[in-house]
PDB file of C-alpha atoms in Angstrom:
ATOM      1  CA  MET I   1      14.269   4.514  -3.987  1.00 85.00           C
ATOM      2  CA  SER I   2      11.513   1.946  -4.510  1.00 93.00           C
ATOM      3  CA  VAL I   3       9.322   0.587  -1.739  1.00 97.00           C
ATOM      4  CA  LYS I   4       9.401  -3.201  -1.758  1.00 97.00           C
ATOM      5  CA  ILE I   5       7.377  -5.887  -0.030  1.00 97.00           C
ATOM      6  CA  GLY I   6       9.351  -9.099   0.127  1.00 92.00           C
ATOM      7  CA  ASN I   7      11.699  -9.778  -2.766  1.00 89.00           C
ATOM      8  CA  ASN I   8       9.317  -9.493  -5.686  1.00 91.00           C
ATOM      9  CA  ILE I   9       6.753  -6.740  -5.068  1.00 97.00           C
ATOM     10  CA  ASP I  10       8.116  -3.387  -6.212  1.00 97.00           C
ATOM     11  CA  LEU I  11       5.651  -0.577  -5.526  1.00 97.00           C
ATOM     12  CA  GLY I  12       7.658   2.363  -6.835  1.00 95.00           C
ATOM     13  CA  GLU I  13       8.904   5.376  -4.923  1.00 95.00           C
ATOM     14  CA  PHE I  14       5.821   6.313  -2.895  1.00 97.00           C
ATOM     15  CA  PRO I  15       2.898   3.910  -3.377  1.00 98.00           C
ATOM     16  CA  LEU I  16      -0.773   4.673  -2.952  1.00 98.00           C
ATOM     17  CA  LEU I  17      -2.712   1.719  -1.559  1.00 98.00           C
ATOM     18  CA  LEU I  18      -6.427   1.038  -1.707  1.00 98.00           C
ATOM     19  CA  ALA I  19      -7.647   0.056   1.747  1.00 96.00           C
ATOM     20  CA  PRO I  20      -9.651  -3.146   2.105  1.00 94.00           C
ATOM     21  CA  MET I  21     -13.261  -2.137   2.843  1.00 93.00           C
ATOM     22  CA  GLU I  22     -16.083  -4.552   3.556  1.00 90.00           C
ATOM     23  CA  ASP I  23     -18.862  -4.414   0.956  1.00 89.00           C
ATOM     24  CA  VAL I  24     -16.802  -1.951  -1.109  1.00 93.00           C
ATOM     25  CA  SER I  25     -13.421  -3.370  -2.183  1.00 94.00           C
ATOM     26  CA  ASP I  26     -14.779  -5.996  -4.537  1.00 95.00           C
ATOM     27  CA  PRO I  27     -13.312  -6.657  -8.022  1.00 96.00           C
ATOM     28  CA  PRO I  28     -15.522  -4.090  -9.849  1.00 96.00           C
ATOM     29  CA  PHE I  29     -14.485  -1.314  -7.449  1.00 97.00           C
ATOM     30  CA  ARG I  30     -10.855  -2.424  -7.535  1.00 97.00           C
ATOM     31  CA  TYR I  31     -10.961  -2.280 -11.344  1.00 97.00           C
ATOM     32  CA  VAL I  32     -11.798   1.446 -11.465  1.00 97.00           C
ATOM     33  CA  CYS I  33      -9.268   2.237  -8.718  1.00 97.00           C
ATOM     34  CA  LYS I  34      -6.502   0.353 -10.529  1.00 98.00           C
ATOM     35  CA  LYS I  35      -7.309   2.186 -13.753  1.00 96.00           C
ATOM     36  CA  ASN I  36      -6.886   5.465 -11.879  1.00 96.00           C
ATOM     37  CA  GLY I  37      -3.533   4.680 -10.292  1.00 97.00           C
ATOM     38  CA  ALA I  38      -3.838   2.519  -7.156  1.00 98.00           C
ATOM     39  CA  ASP I  39      -0.469   0.744  -6.713  1.00 98.00           C
ATOM     40  CA  LEU I  40      -1.498  -2.023  -4.307  1.00 98.00           C
ATOM     41  CA  MET I  41      -4.986  -3.272  -3.516  1.00 98.00           C
ATOM     42  CA  TYR I  42      -6.570  -5.823  -1.206  1.00 97.00           C
ATOM     43  CA  THR I  43      -9.689  -7.931  -1.245  1.00 97.00           C
ATOM     44  CA  GLU I  44     -12.470  -7.234   1.214  1.00 95.00           C
ATOM     45  CA  PHE I  45     -11.552  -8.922   4.480  1.00 94.00           C
ATOM     46  CA  ILE I  46     -12.427 -12.600   4.459  1.00 95.00           C
ATOM     47  CA  SER I  47     -13.467 -14.637   7.487  1.00 95.00           C
ATOM     48  CA  SER I  48     -11.098 -17.518   8.191  1.00 96.00           C
ATOM     49  CA  GLU I  49     -14.028 -19.531   9.561  1.00 95.00           C
ATOM     50  CA  GLY I  50     -15.985 -18.851   6.376  1.00 96.00           C
ATOM     51  CA  LEU I  51     -13.079 -20.041   4.230  1.00 97.00           C
ATOM     52  CA  ILE I  52     -12.447 -23.283   6.056  1.00 96.00           C
ATOM     53  CA  ARG I  53     -16.179 -24.041   6.015  1.00 96.00           C
ATOM     54  CA  HIS I  54     -16.306 -23.270   2.282  1.00 93.00           C
ATOM     55  CA  ALA I  55     -18.958 -20.568   2.706  1.00 95.00           C
ATOM     56  CA  ALA I  56     -19.945 -19.298  -0.739  1.00 93.00           C
ATOM     57  CA  LYS I  57     -19.623 -15.617   0.155  1.00 91.00           C
ATOM     58  CA  SER I  58     -16.135 -16.089   1.614  1.00 95.00           C
ATOM     59  CA  LYS I  59     -14.965 -18.174  -1.342  1.00 95.00           C
ATOM     60  CA  GLN I  60     -16.254 -15.587  -3.822  1.00 94.00           C
ATOM     61  CA  LYS I  61     -14.104 -12.923  -2.153  1.00 95.00           C
ATOM     62  CA  LEU I  62     -11.029 -14.908  -3.197  1.00 96.00           C
ATOM     63  CA  ASP I  63     -11.659 -13.913  -6.827  1.00 96.00           C
ATOM     64  CA  ILE I  64      -8.695 -11.943  -8.131  1.00 95.00           C
ATOM     65  CA  PHE I  65      -7.680 -10.981 -11.663  1.00 95.00           C
ATOM     66  CA  GLU I  66      -4.345 -10.538 -13.421  1.00 96.00           C
ATOM     67  CA  TYR I  67      -4.864  -6.814 -14.093  1.00 94.00           C
ATOM     68  CA  GLU I  68      -5.163  -6.182 -10.340  1.00 96.00           C
ATOM     69  CA  ARG I  69      -1.617  -7.223  -9.483  1.00 96.00           C
ATOM     70  CA  PRO I  70      -0.074  -6.698  -7.078  1.00 97.00           C
ATOM     71  CA  ILE I  71      -3.079  -7.779  -5.007  1.00 98.00           C
ATOM     72  CA  GLY I  72      -3.330  -9.015  -1.426  1.00 98.00           C
ATOM     73  CA  ILE I  73      -5.961 -11.276   0.084  1.00 98.00           C
ATOM     74  CA  GLN I  74      -6.894 -10.065   3.559  1.00 97.00           C
ATOM     75  CA  ILE I  75      -8.106 -12.534   6.186  1.00 97.00           C
ATOM     76  CA  PHE I  76      -9.317 -12.195   9.756  1.00 95.00           C
ATOM     77  CA  GLY I  77     -10.258 -14.523  12.594  1.00 95.00           C
ATOM     78  CA  SER I  78      -9.931 -15.327  16.272  1.00 95.00           C
ATOM     79  CA  ASP I  79      -8.702 -18.928  16.130  1.00 95.00           C
ATOM     80  CA  ILE I  80      -5.047 -19.550  15.286  1.00 97.00           C
ATOM     81  CA  ARG I  81      -5.611 -22.956  13.679  1.00 97.00           C
ATOM     82  CA  SER I  82      -8.440 -21.593  11.528  1.00 97.00           C
ATOM     83  CA  MET I  83      -6.253 -18.691  10.406  1.00 97.00           C
ATOM     84  CA  GLN I  84      -3.517 -21.126   9.428  1.00 98.00           C
ATOM     85  CA  GLU I  85      -5.916 -23.248   7.370  1.00 98.00           C
ATOM     86  CA  ALA I  86      -7.492 -20.156   5.808  1.00 97.00           C
ATOM     87  CA  THR I  87      -4.044 -18.942   4.791  1.00 98.00           C
ATOM     88  CA  GLU I  88      -3.412 -22.210   2.957  1.00 98.00           C
ATOM     89  CA  ILE I  89      -6.735 -21.837   1.113  1.00 98.00           C
ATOM     90  CA  ALA I  90      -6.079 -18.161   0.275  1.00 98.00           C
ATOM     91  CA  THR I  91      -2.590 -18.994  -1.008  1.00 98.00           C
ATOM     92  CA  LEU I  92      -4.112 -21.359  -3.589  1.00 97.00           C
ATOM     93  CA  ALA I  93      -5.929 -18.353  -5.123  1.00 97.00           C
ATOM     94  CA  LYS I  94      -2.450 -17.059  -6.077  1.00 97.00           C
ATOM     95  CA  PRO I  95      -2.455 -13.517  -4.700  1.00 98.00           C
ATOM     96  CA  ASP I  96       0.817 -11.605  -4.389  1.00 98.00           C
ATOM     97  CA  LEU I  97       0.590 -11.427  -0.611  1.00 98.00           C
ATOM     98  CA  ILE I  98      -1.523 -12.347   2.409  1.00 98.00           C
ATOM     99  CA  ASP I  99      -2.653  -9.545   4.716  1.00 98.00           C
ATOM    100  CA  ILE I 100      -3.956 -10.024   8.260  1.00 98.00           C
ATOM    101  CA  ASN I 101      -6.672  -7.724   9.568  1.00 95.00           C
ATOM    102  CA  TYR I 102      -5.910  -6.663  13.142  1.00 95.00           C
ATOM    103  CA  GLY I 103      -7.729  -3.364  12.721  1.00 85.00           C
ATOM    104  CA  CYS I 104     -11.438  -3.902  12.049  1.00 84.00           C
ATOM    105  CA  PRO I 105     -13.321  -2.176  14.891  1.00 79.00           C
ATOM    106  CA  VAL I 106     -16.897  -3.305  14.217  1.00 80.00           C
ATOM    107  CA  LYS I 107     -18.675  -5.228  16.967  1.00 78.00           C
ATOM    108  CA  ASN I 108     -19.362  -8.473  15.155  1.00 78.00           C
ATOM    109  CA  VAL I 109     -15.612  -8.782  14.423  1.00 85.00           C
ATOM    110  CA  ALA I 110     -13.810  -7.144  17.355  1.00 76.00           C
ATOM    111  CA  CYS I 111     -16.182  -8.495  20.003  1.00 71.00           C
ATOM    112  CA  ARG I 112     -15.660 -12.019  18.742  1.00 81.00           C
ATOM    113  CA  GLY I 113     -11.936 -11.924  19.334  1.00 84.00           C
ATOM    114  CA  ALA I 114     -10.883 -10.988  15.781  1.00 86.00           C
ATOM    115  CA  GLY I 115      -9.768  -7.797  14.014  1.00 86.00           C
ATOM    116  CA  ALA I 116      -8.807  -5.016  16.414  1.00 86.00           C
ATOM    117  CA  SER I 117      -9.576  -7.268  19.384  1.00 89.00           C
ATOM    118  CA  LEU I 118      -6.106  -8.803  19.014  1.00 93.00           C
ATOM    119  CA  LEU I 119      -4.630  -5.434  20.079  1.00 92.00           C
ATOM    120  CA  GLN I 120      -5.653  -6.489  23.602  1.00 92.00           C
ATOM    121  CA  ASP I 121      -3.572  -9.663  23.403  1.00 94.00           C
ATOM    122  CA  ILE I 122      -0.294  -9.073  21.601  1.00 96.00           C
ATOM    123  CA  ASP I 123       1.065 -12.501  22.539  1.00 97.00           C
ATOM    124  CA  LYS I 124      -1.855 -14.133  20.711  1.00 97.00           C
ATOM    125  CA  MET I 125      -1.437 -11.704  17.808  1.00 96.00           C
ATOM    126  CA  VAL I 126       2.210 -12.744  17.505  1.00 97.00           C
ATOM    127  CA  ALA I 127       1.350 -16.457  17.697  1.00 97.00           C
ATOM    128  CA  MET I 128      -1.388 -16.046  15.066  1.00 98.00           C
ATOM    129  CA  THR I 129       0.905 -14.091  12.748  1.00 98.00           C
ATOM    130  CA  LYS I 130       3.612 -16.748  13.096  1.00 98.00           C
ATOM    131  CA  ALA I 131       1.099 -19.426  12.117  1.00 98.00           C
ATOM    132  CA  VAL I 132       0.017 -17.461   9.046  1.00 98.00           C
ATOM    133  CA  ILE I 133       3.616 -16.854   7.943  1.00 98.00           C
ATOM    134  CA  LYS I 134       4.389 -20.549   8.370  1.00 98.00           C
ATOM    135  CA  ALA I 135       1.353 -21.540   6.262  1.00 98.00           C
ATOM    136  CA  THR I 136       2.334 -19.663   3.088  1.00 98.00           C
ATOM    137  CA  HIS I 137       5.311 -18.980   0.833  1.00 98.00           C
ATOM    138  CA  LEU I 138       3.892 -15.505   0.102  1.00 98.00           C
ATOM    139  CA  PRO I 139       4.863 -12.282   1.902  1.00 98.00           C
ATOM    140  CA  VAL I 140       2.604 -11.597   4.900  1.00 98.00           C
ATOM    141  CA  THR I 141       1.606  -8.053   5.818  1.00 98.00           C
ATOM    142  CA  VAL I 142      -0.597  -6.624   8.571  1.00 98.00           C
ATOM    143  CA  LYS I 143      -3.145  -3.814   8.877  1.00 97.00           C
ATOM    144  CA  THR I 144      -3.928  -2.572  12.367  1.00 96.00           C
ATOM    145  CA  ARG I 145      -4.667   0.450  14.557  1.00 95.00           C
ATOM    146  CA  LEU I 146      -2.837   2.472  17.214  1.00 95.00           C
ATOM    147  CA  GLY I 147      -4.248   0.338  20.029  1.00 90.00           C
ATOM    148  CA  TRP I 148      -7.500  -0.709  21.655  1.00 89.00           C
ATOM    149  CA  ASP I 149      -8.185   2.635  23.336  1.00 89.00           C
ATOM    150  CA  ASP I 150      -6.398   5.791  24.515  1.00 87.00           C
ATOM    151  CA  HIS I 151      -4.911   3.920  27.486  1.00 90.00           C
ATOM    152  CA  THR I 152      -3.413   1.105  25.421  1.00 89.00           C
ATOM    153  CA  LYS I 153      -1.760   2.620  22.357  1.00 92.00           C
ATOM    154  CA  ASN I 154       0.686  -0.220  21.824  1.00 94.00           C
ATOM    155  CA  ILE I 155       1.461   0.099  18.105  1.00 96.00           C
ATOM    156  CA  TYR I 156       5.182   0.697  18.765  1.00 95.00           C
ATOM    157  CA  GLU I 157       5.498  -2.701  20.448  1.00 96.00           C
ATOM    158  CA  VAL I 158       3.203  -4.361  17.909  1.00 96.00           C
ATOM    159  CA  ALA I 159       5.352  -3.130  15.014  1.00 97.00           C
ATOM    160  CA  GLU I 160       8.591  -4.394  16.549  1.00 98.00           C
ATOM    161  CA  ARG I 161       7.252  -7.796  17.515  1.00 98.00           C
ATOM    162  CA  LEU I 162       5.500  -8.454  14.220  1.00 98.00           C
ATOM    163  CA  GLN I 163       8.542  -7.393  12.216  1.00 98.00           C
ATOM    164  CA  ASP I 164      10.716  -9.669  14.354  1.00 98.00           C
ATOM    165  CA  ILE I 165       8.675 -12.732  13.350  1.00 97.00           C
ATOM    166  CA  GLY I 166       8.693 -11.900   9.665  1.00 97.00           C
ATOM    167  CA  ILE I 167       5.913  -9.617   8.427  1.00 98.00           C
ATOM    168  CA  GLN I 168       6.954  -7.705   5.313  1.00 98.00           C
ATOM    169  CA  ALA I 169       4.972  -4.448   5.716  1.00 98.00           C
ATOM    170  CA  LEU I 170       2.635  -2.767   8.190  1.00 98.00           C
ATOM    171  CA  SER I 171      -0.327  -0.477   7.485  1.00 98.00           C
ATOM    172  CA  ILE I 172      -1.449   1.605  10.456  1.00 98.00           C
ATOM    173  CA  HIS I 173      -4.801   3.364  10.776  1.00 97.00           C
ATOM    174  CA  GLY I 174      -4.324   6.436  12.975  1.00 95.00           C
ATOM    175  CA  ARG I 175      -7.188   5.682  15.374  1.00 92.00           C
ATOM    176  CA  THR I 176      -7.790   3.300  18.255  1.00 92.00           C
ATOM    177  CA  ARG I 177     -10.495   0.668  18.166  1.00 89.00           C
ATOM    178  CA  ALA I 178     -12.522   2.693  20.686  1.00 87.00           C
ATOM    179  CA  GLN I 179     -12.610   5.644  18.275  1.00 84.00           C
ATOM    180  CA  LEU I 180     -14.130   3.563  15.464  1.00 83.00           C
ATOM    181  CA  TYR I 181     -14.120   6.120  12.623  1.00 84.00           C
ATOM    182  CA  LYS I 182     -14.884   9.152  14.787  1.00 88.00           C
ATOM    183  CA  GLY I 183     -12.686  12.138  15.539  1.00 85.00           C
ATOM    184  CA  GLN I 184      -9.468  12.749  13.669  1.00 89.00           C
ATOM    185  CA  ALA I 185      -6.834  10.194  12.787  1.00 91.00           C
ATOM    186  CA  ASP I 186      -3.601  10.773  14.708  1.00 93.00           C
ATOM    187  CA  TRP I 187      -0.563  10.044  12.564  1.00 97.00           C
ATOM    188  CA  SER I 188       2.036  11.141  15.132  1.00 95.00           C
ATOM    189  CA  LEU I 189       2.387   7.586  16.482  1.00 96.00           C
ATOM    190  CA  ILE I 190       2.710   6.259  12.945  1.00 97.00           C
ATOM    191  CA  LYS I 191       5.658   8.612  12.529  1.00 97.00           C
ATOM    192  CA  GLN I 192       7.204   7.301  15.756  1.00 97.00           C
ATOM    193  CA  VAL I 193       6.949   3.751  14.455  1.00 97.00           C
ATOM    194  CA  LYS I 194       8.547   4.764  11.150  1.00 97.00           C
ATOM    195  CA  ARG I 195      11.359   6.590  12.978  1.00 97.00           C
ATOM    196  CA  ASN I 196      12.104   3.618  15.232  1.00 97.00           C
ATOM    197  CA  PRO I 197      15.639   2.600  14.167  1.00 97.00           C
ATOM    198  CA  ARG I 198      14.688  -1.060  14.591  1.00 97.00           C
ATOM    199  CA  ILE I 199      11.945  -0.869  11.990  1.00 98.00           C
ATOM    200  CA  THR I 200      13.097  -1.703   8.471  1.00 97.00           C
ATOM    201  CA  ILE I 201       9.837  -2.846   6.809  1.00 97.00           C
ATOM    202  CA  PRO I 202       7.614  -0.393   4.888  1.00 98.00           C
ATOM    203  CA  ILE I 203       5.162   1.543   7.065  1.00 98.00           C
ATOM    204  CA  PHE I 204       1.980   2.771   5.382  1.00 98.00           C
ATOM    205  CA  GLY I 205      -0.252   5.420   6.938  1.00 98.00           C
ATOM    206  CA  ASN I 206      -4.047   5.236   6.780  1.00 97.00           C
ATOM    207  CA  GLY I 207      -6.915   7.413   7.974  1.00 95.00           C
ATOM    208  CA  ASP I 208      -8.508  10.664   6.755  1.00 95.00           C
ATOM    209  CA  VAL I 209      -6.471  11.135   3.570  1.00 96.00           C
ATOM    210  CA  ASP I 210      -9.150  12.686   1.395  1.00 95.00           C
ATOM    211  CA  SER I 211      -7.314  15.310  -0.664  1.00 96.00           C
ATOM    212  CA  VAL I 212      -4.159  15.990  -2.648  1.00 97.00           C
ATOM    213  CA  GLU I 213      -3.129  18.568  -0.043  1.00 97.00           C
ATOM    214  CA  LYS I 214      -3.328  16.120   2.869  1.00 97.00           C
ATOM    215  CA  ALA I 215      -1.458  13.424   0.973  1.00 97.00           C
ATOM    216  CA  ALA I 216       1.368  15.813   0.091  1.00 97.00           C
ATOM    217  CA  ALA I 217       1.587  17.366   3.569  1.00 96.00           C
ATOM    218  CA  TRP I 218       1.375  14.101   5.470  1.00 97.00           C
ATOM    219  CA  ARG I 219       3.926  12.397   3.225  1.00 97.00           C
ATOM    220  CA  MET I 220       6.450  14.987   4.365  1.00 95.00           C
ATOM    221  CA  GLU I 221       5.300  15.443   7.951  1.00 96.00           C
ATOM    222  CA  TYR I 222       4.900  11.804   8.955  1.00 96.00           C
ATOM    223  CA  GLU I 223       7.658  10.231   6.824  1.00 96.00           C
ATOM    224  CA  VAL I 224       5.621   7.142   5.866  1.00 97.00           C
ATOM    225  CA  ASP I 225       6.618   4.901   2.954  1.00 98.00           C
ATOM    226  CA  GLY I 226       3.206   5.169   1.325  1.00 98.00           C
ATOM    227  CA  ILE I 227      -0.396   6.125   1.965  1.00 98.00           C
ATOM    228  CA  MET I 228      -3.444   3.874   2.147  1.00 98.00           C
ATOM    229  CA  ILE I 229      -6.696   5.482   1.018  1.00 97.00           C
ATOM    230  CA  GLY I 230     -10.107   4.099   1.912  1.00 95.00           C
ATOM    231  CA  ARG I 231     -13.368   6.010   2.122  1.00 94.00           C
ATOM    232  CA  ALA I 232     -12.157   8.936  -0.018  1.00 95.00           C
ATOM    233  CA  ALA I 233     -11.869   6.601  -3.024  1.00 96.00           C
ATOM    234  CA  ILE I 234     -15.523   5.521  -2.866  1.00 95.00           C
ATOM    235  CA  GLY I 235     -17.126   7.090  -5.927  1.00 92.00           C
ATOM    236  CA  TYR I 236     -13.929   9.069  -6.507  1.00 95.00           C
ATOM    237  CA  PRO I 237     -11.224   6.716  -7.798  1.00 96.00           C
ATOM    238  CA  TRP I 238      -9.578   9.750  -9.403  1.00 97.00           C
ATOM    239  CA  ILE I 239      -8.021  10.611  -6.036  1.00 97.00           C
ATOM    240  CA  PHE I 240      -5.131   8.251  -6.855  1.00 98.00           C
ATOM    241  CA  ARG I 241      -4.284   9.893 -10.175  1.00 97.00           C
ATOM    242  CA  GLU I 242      -4.688  13.394  -8.725  1.00 98.00           C
ATOM    243  CA  ILE I 243      -2.260  12.703  -5.872  1.00 98.00           C
ATOM    244  CA  LYS I 244       0.238  11.037  -8.223  1.00 97.00           C
ATOM    245  CA  HIS I 245       0.053  13.930 -10.672  1.00 97.00           C
ATOM    246  CA  PHE I 246       0.797  16.401  -7.877  1.00 97.00           C
ATOM    247  CA  PHE I 247       3.739  14.343  -6.608  1.00 96.00           C
ATOM    248  CA  GLU I 248       5.194  14.139 -10.123  1.00 95.00           C
ATOM    249  CA  THR I 249       4.588  17.712 -11.304  1.00 95.00           C
ATOM    250  CA  GLY I 250       3.762  19.894  -8.293  1.00 95.00           C
ATOM    251  CA  THR I 251       0.602  20.980 -10.102  1.00 96.00           C
ATOM    252  CA  TYR I 252      -3.053  20.138  -9.619  1.00 96.00           C
ATOM    253  CA  LEU I 253      -4.903  17.947 -12.084  1.00 95.00           C
ATOM    254  CA  GLU I 254      -8.388  19.110 -12.963  1.00 93.00           C
ATOM    255  CA  GLY I 255     -11.176  17.033 -11.452  1.00 91.00           C
ATOM    256  CA  PRO I 256     -13.090  14.534 -13.578  1.00 94.00           C
ATOM    257  CA  THR I 257     -15.538  15.820 -16.168  1.00 93.00           C
ATOM    258  CA  ILE I 258     -19.140  14.670 -16.072  1.00 94.00           C
ATOM    259  CA  GLN I 259     -18.316  12.338 -18.968  1.00 94.00           C
ATOM    260  CA  GLU I 260     -15.527  10.753 -16.913  1.00 94.00           C
ATOM    261  CA  ARG I 261     -17.834  10.337 -13.944  1.00 95.00           C
ATOM    262  CA  VAL I 262     -20.432   8.646 -16.127  1.00 96.00           C
ATOM    263  CA  HIS I 263     -17.799   6.504 -17.876  1.00 96.00           C
ATOM    264  CA  ASN I 264     -16.299   5.211 -14.609  1.00 96.00           C
ATOM    265  CA  CYS I 265     -19.719   4.670 -13.069  1.00 97.00           C
ATOM    266  CA  ARG I 266     -20.811   2.709 -16.128  1.00 97.00           C
ATOM    267  CA  ILE I 267     -17.683   0.539 -16.121  1.00 97.00           C
ATOM    268  CA  HIS I 268     -18.172  -0.115 -12.402  1.00 97.00           C
ATOM    269  CA  LEU I 269     -21.802  -1.101 -13.024  1.00 97.00           C
ATOM    270  CA  HIS I 270     -21.010  -3.451 -15.901  1.00 97.00           C
ATOM    271  CA  LYS I 271     -18.117  -5.071 -14.027  1.00 96.00           C
ATOM    272  CA  SER I 272     -20.454  -5.529 -11.066  1.00 96.00           C
ATOM    273  CA  ILE I 273     -23.028  -7.295 -13.253  1.00 96.00           C
ATOM    274  CA  GLU I 274     -20.326  -9.374 -14.939  1.00 95.00           C
ATOM    275  CA  TRP I 275     -19.018 -10.563 -11.563  1.00 94.00           C
ATOM    276  CA  LYS I 276     -22.222 -10.956  -9.526  1.00 92.00           C
ATOM    277  CA  GLY I 277     -24.972 -11.387 -12.090  1.00 94.00           C
ATOM    278  CA  GLU I 278     -27.478  -8.742 -13.193  1.00 94.00           C
ATOM    279  CA  LYS I 279     -29.803  -8.706 -10.187  1.00 95.00           C
ATOM    280  CA  THR I 280     -27.129  -8.565  -7.464  1.00 95.00           C
ATOM    281  CA  GLY I 281     -24.774  -6.428  -9.548  1.00 95.00           C
ATOM    282  CA  ILE I 282     -27.419  -3.739 -10.061  1.00 96.00           C
ATOM    283  CA  PHE I 283     -28.562  -3.850  -6.444  1.00 95.00           C
ATOM    284  CA  GLU I 284     -25.060  -3.569  -4.958  1.00 93.00           C
ATOM    285  CA  MET I 285     -24.114  -0.744  -7.308  1.00 94.00           C
ATOM    286  CA  ARG I 286     -26.804   1.472  -5.773  1.00 93.00           C
ATOM    287  CA  ARG I 287     -24.597   2.435  -2.854  1.00 91.00           C
ATOM    288  CA  HIS I 288     -22.105   4.063  -5.245  1.00 94.00           C
ATOM    289  CA  TYR I 289     -24.224   6.420  -7.365  1.00 94.00           C
ATOM    290  CA  ALA I 290     -24.442   9.281  -4.873  1.00 92.00           C
ATOM    291  CA  ASN I 291     -20.659   9.280  -4.500  1.00 93.00           C
ATOM    292  CA  TYR I 292     -19.925   9.205  -8.234  1.00 95.00           C
ATOM    293  CA  PHE I 293     -22.039  12.307  -8.781  1.00 93.00           C
ATOM    294  CA  LYS I 294     -21.424  14.082  -5.486  1.00 91.00           C
ATOM    295  CA  GLY I 295     -21.477  17.873  -5.719  1.00 87.00           C
ATOM    296  CA  ILE I 296     -23.519  18.051  -8.907  1.00 89.00           C
ATOM    297  CA  PRO I 297     -26.463  20.427  -8.328  1.00 87.00           C
ATOM    298  CA  ASN I 298     -30.061  19.247  -8.731  1.00 86.00           C
ATOM    299  CA  PHE I 299     -29.008  15.626  -9.088  1.00 90.00           C
ATOM    300  CA  LYS I 300     -31.539  14.051  -6.722  1.00 91.00           C
ATOM    301  CA  GLU I 301     -34.063  13.172  -9.439  1.00 92.00           C
ATOM    302  CA  TYR I 302     -31.429  11.186 -11.345  1.00 94.00           C
ATOM    303  CA  ARG I 303     -30.142   9.457  -8.247  1.00 93.00           C
ATOM    304  CA  MET I 304     -33.657   8.322  -7.378  1.00 94.00           C
ATOM    305  CA  LYS I 305     -34.009   6.881 -10.877  1.00 94.00           C
ATOM    306  CA  LEU I 306     -30.673   5.074 -10.694  1.00 95.00           C
ATOM    307  CA  VAL I 307     -31.457   3.411  -7.362  1.00 94.00           C
ATOM    308  CA  SER I 308     -34.921   2.292  -8.434  1.00 95.00           C
ATOM    309  CA  LEU I 309     -34.257   0.771 -11.851  1.00 94.00           C
ATOM    310  CA  LEU I 310     -33.834  -2.994 -12.227  1.00 93.00           C
ATOM    311  CA  ASN I 311     -32.724  -3.179 -15.842  1.00 93.00           C
ATOM    312  CA  VAL I 312     -29.200  -2.394 -17.042  1.00 96.00           C
ATOM    313  CA  ILE I 313     -30.410  -0.959 -20.370  1.00 96.00           C
ATOM    314  CA  GLU I 314     -32.589   1.570 -18.536  1.00 96.00           C
ATOM    315  CA  ILE I 315     -29.746   2.466 -16.161  1.00 96.00           C
ATOM    316  CA  ASP I 316     -27.442   3.024 -19.141  1.00 97.00           C
ATOM    317  CA  GLU I 317     -30.070   5.334 -20.667  1.00 96.00           C
ATOM    318  CA  VAL I 318     -30.201   7.405 -17.465  1.00 95.00           C
ATOM    319  CA  LEU I 319     -26.393   7.609 -17.433  1.00 96.00           C
ATOM    320  CA  ASP I 320     -26.488   8.873 -21.037  1.00 95.00           C
ATOM    321  CA  GLU I 321     -29.054  11.460 -20.002  1.00 94.00           C
ATOM    322  CA  ILE I 322     -26.844  12.587 -17.087  1.00 94.00           C
ATOM    323  CA  SER I 323     -23.895  12.932 -19.461  1.00 92.00           C
ATOM    324  CA  SER I 324     -25.779  15.229 -21.823  1.00 90.00           C
ATOM    325  CA  THR I 325     -27.754  17.164 -19.191  1.00 88.00           C
ATOM    326  CA  PHE I 326     -24.786  18.067 -17.019  1.00 86.00           C
ATOM    327  CA  GLU I 327     -22.255  18.393 -19.815  1.00 72.00           C
ATOM    328  CA  GLU I 328     -21.057  21.789 -18.639  1.00 55.00           C
ATOM    329  CA  VAL I 329     -20.682  20.780 -14.981  1.00 47.00           C
ATOM    330  CA  ALA I 330     -17.199  19.651 -13.918  1.00 46.00           C
TER     331      ALA I 330
END
């Protein structure tokens, strides 16, 4: 049975979602994840205040491409009117859905009344969500956490109230805001939400899924409708295809060859340059090299070269050298 968001977004039997990650989930990164099997992706989160003030960085994050569909634009903010206006602007970019971030734990978001901060004021969260739903014809979904801290794990109530006003899906990260990204994600409350007989919308689990084994075990144990993968996909977009292969065949797919690592890294680099220009594209790609070639012995010398070069032709030459030097390393 297919998982659906709204009437028109069919995600298949058990979708794998790419989590929205600030400074990571840009179009070049989304391209390589889509090519490797991500079923639903989101933009980086976009400030509602930035959108309504026409900030260049916020507007650029609205860039979406046909090959990415289905794609959601994720927005965040602390002011209901601003969120409503930002929704109208985001809708004009023609995504498939609008997603609201009620989960970001970082200080400059949560301590300004946005992101996970709304978990401390569910009435305001409900009012804000209503305003967003009213401002668009697109399905509205939400990403959030278990609660603000261990004493206020209110996700059960949040899920019911947000579904009641019309959200079409809910992604839950199995930590509280107080935990940030520390400790282990607790999916037991996600399972309780999914098992709530009142809940009929898709529930997606998020947090710590970094292997085929976890994805397979947690799919069964926690009964979610799909899994959202974040940090584990950075430099390893193959995680989507490996999990899908296991679900379909019950067998493990071999990891990427060195040629595949180089190929994906190169595509990511060139897409980055195409989207941001050569200088910025090369600079922002530097954070990804270590992850693309993680686990390859004696790689430091090449990584240092990659993060120091300023010319795409020279970077391509180093990638060619990596491909031939480490040909036998899987």
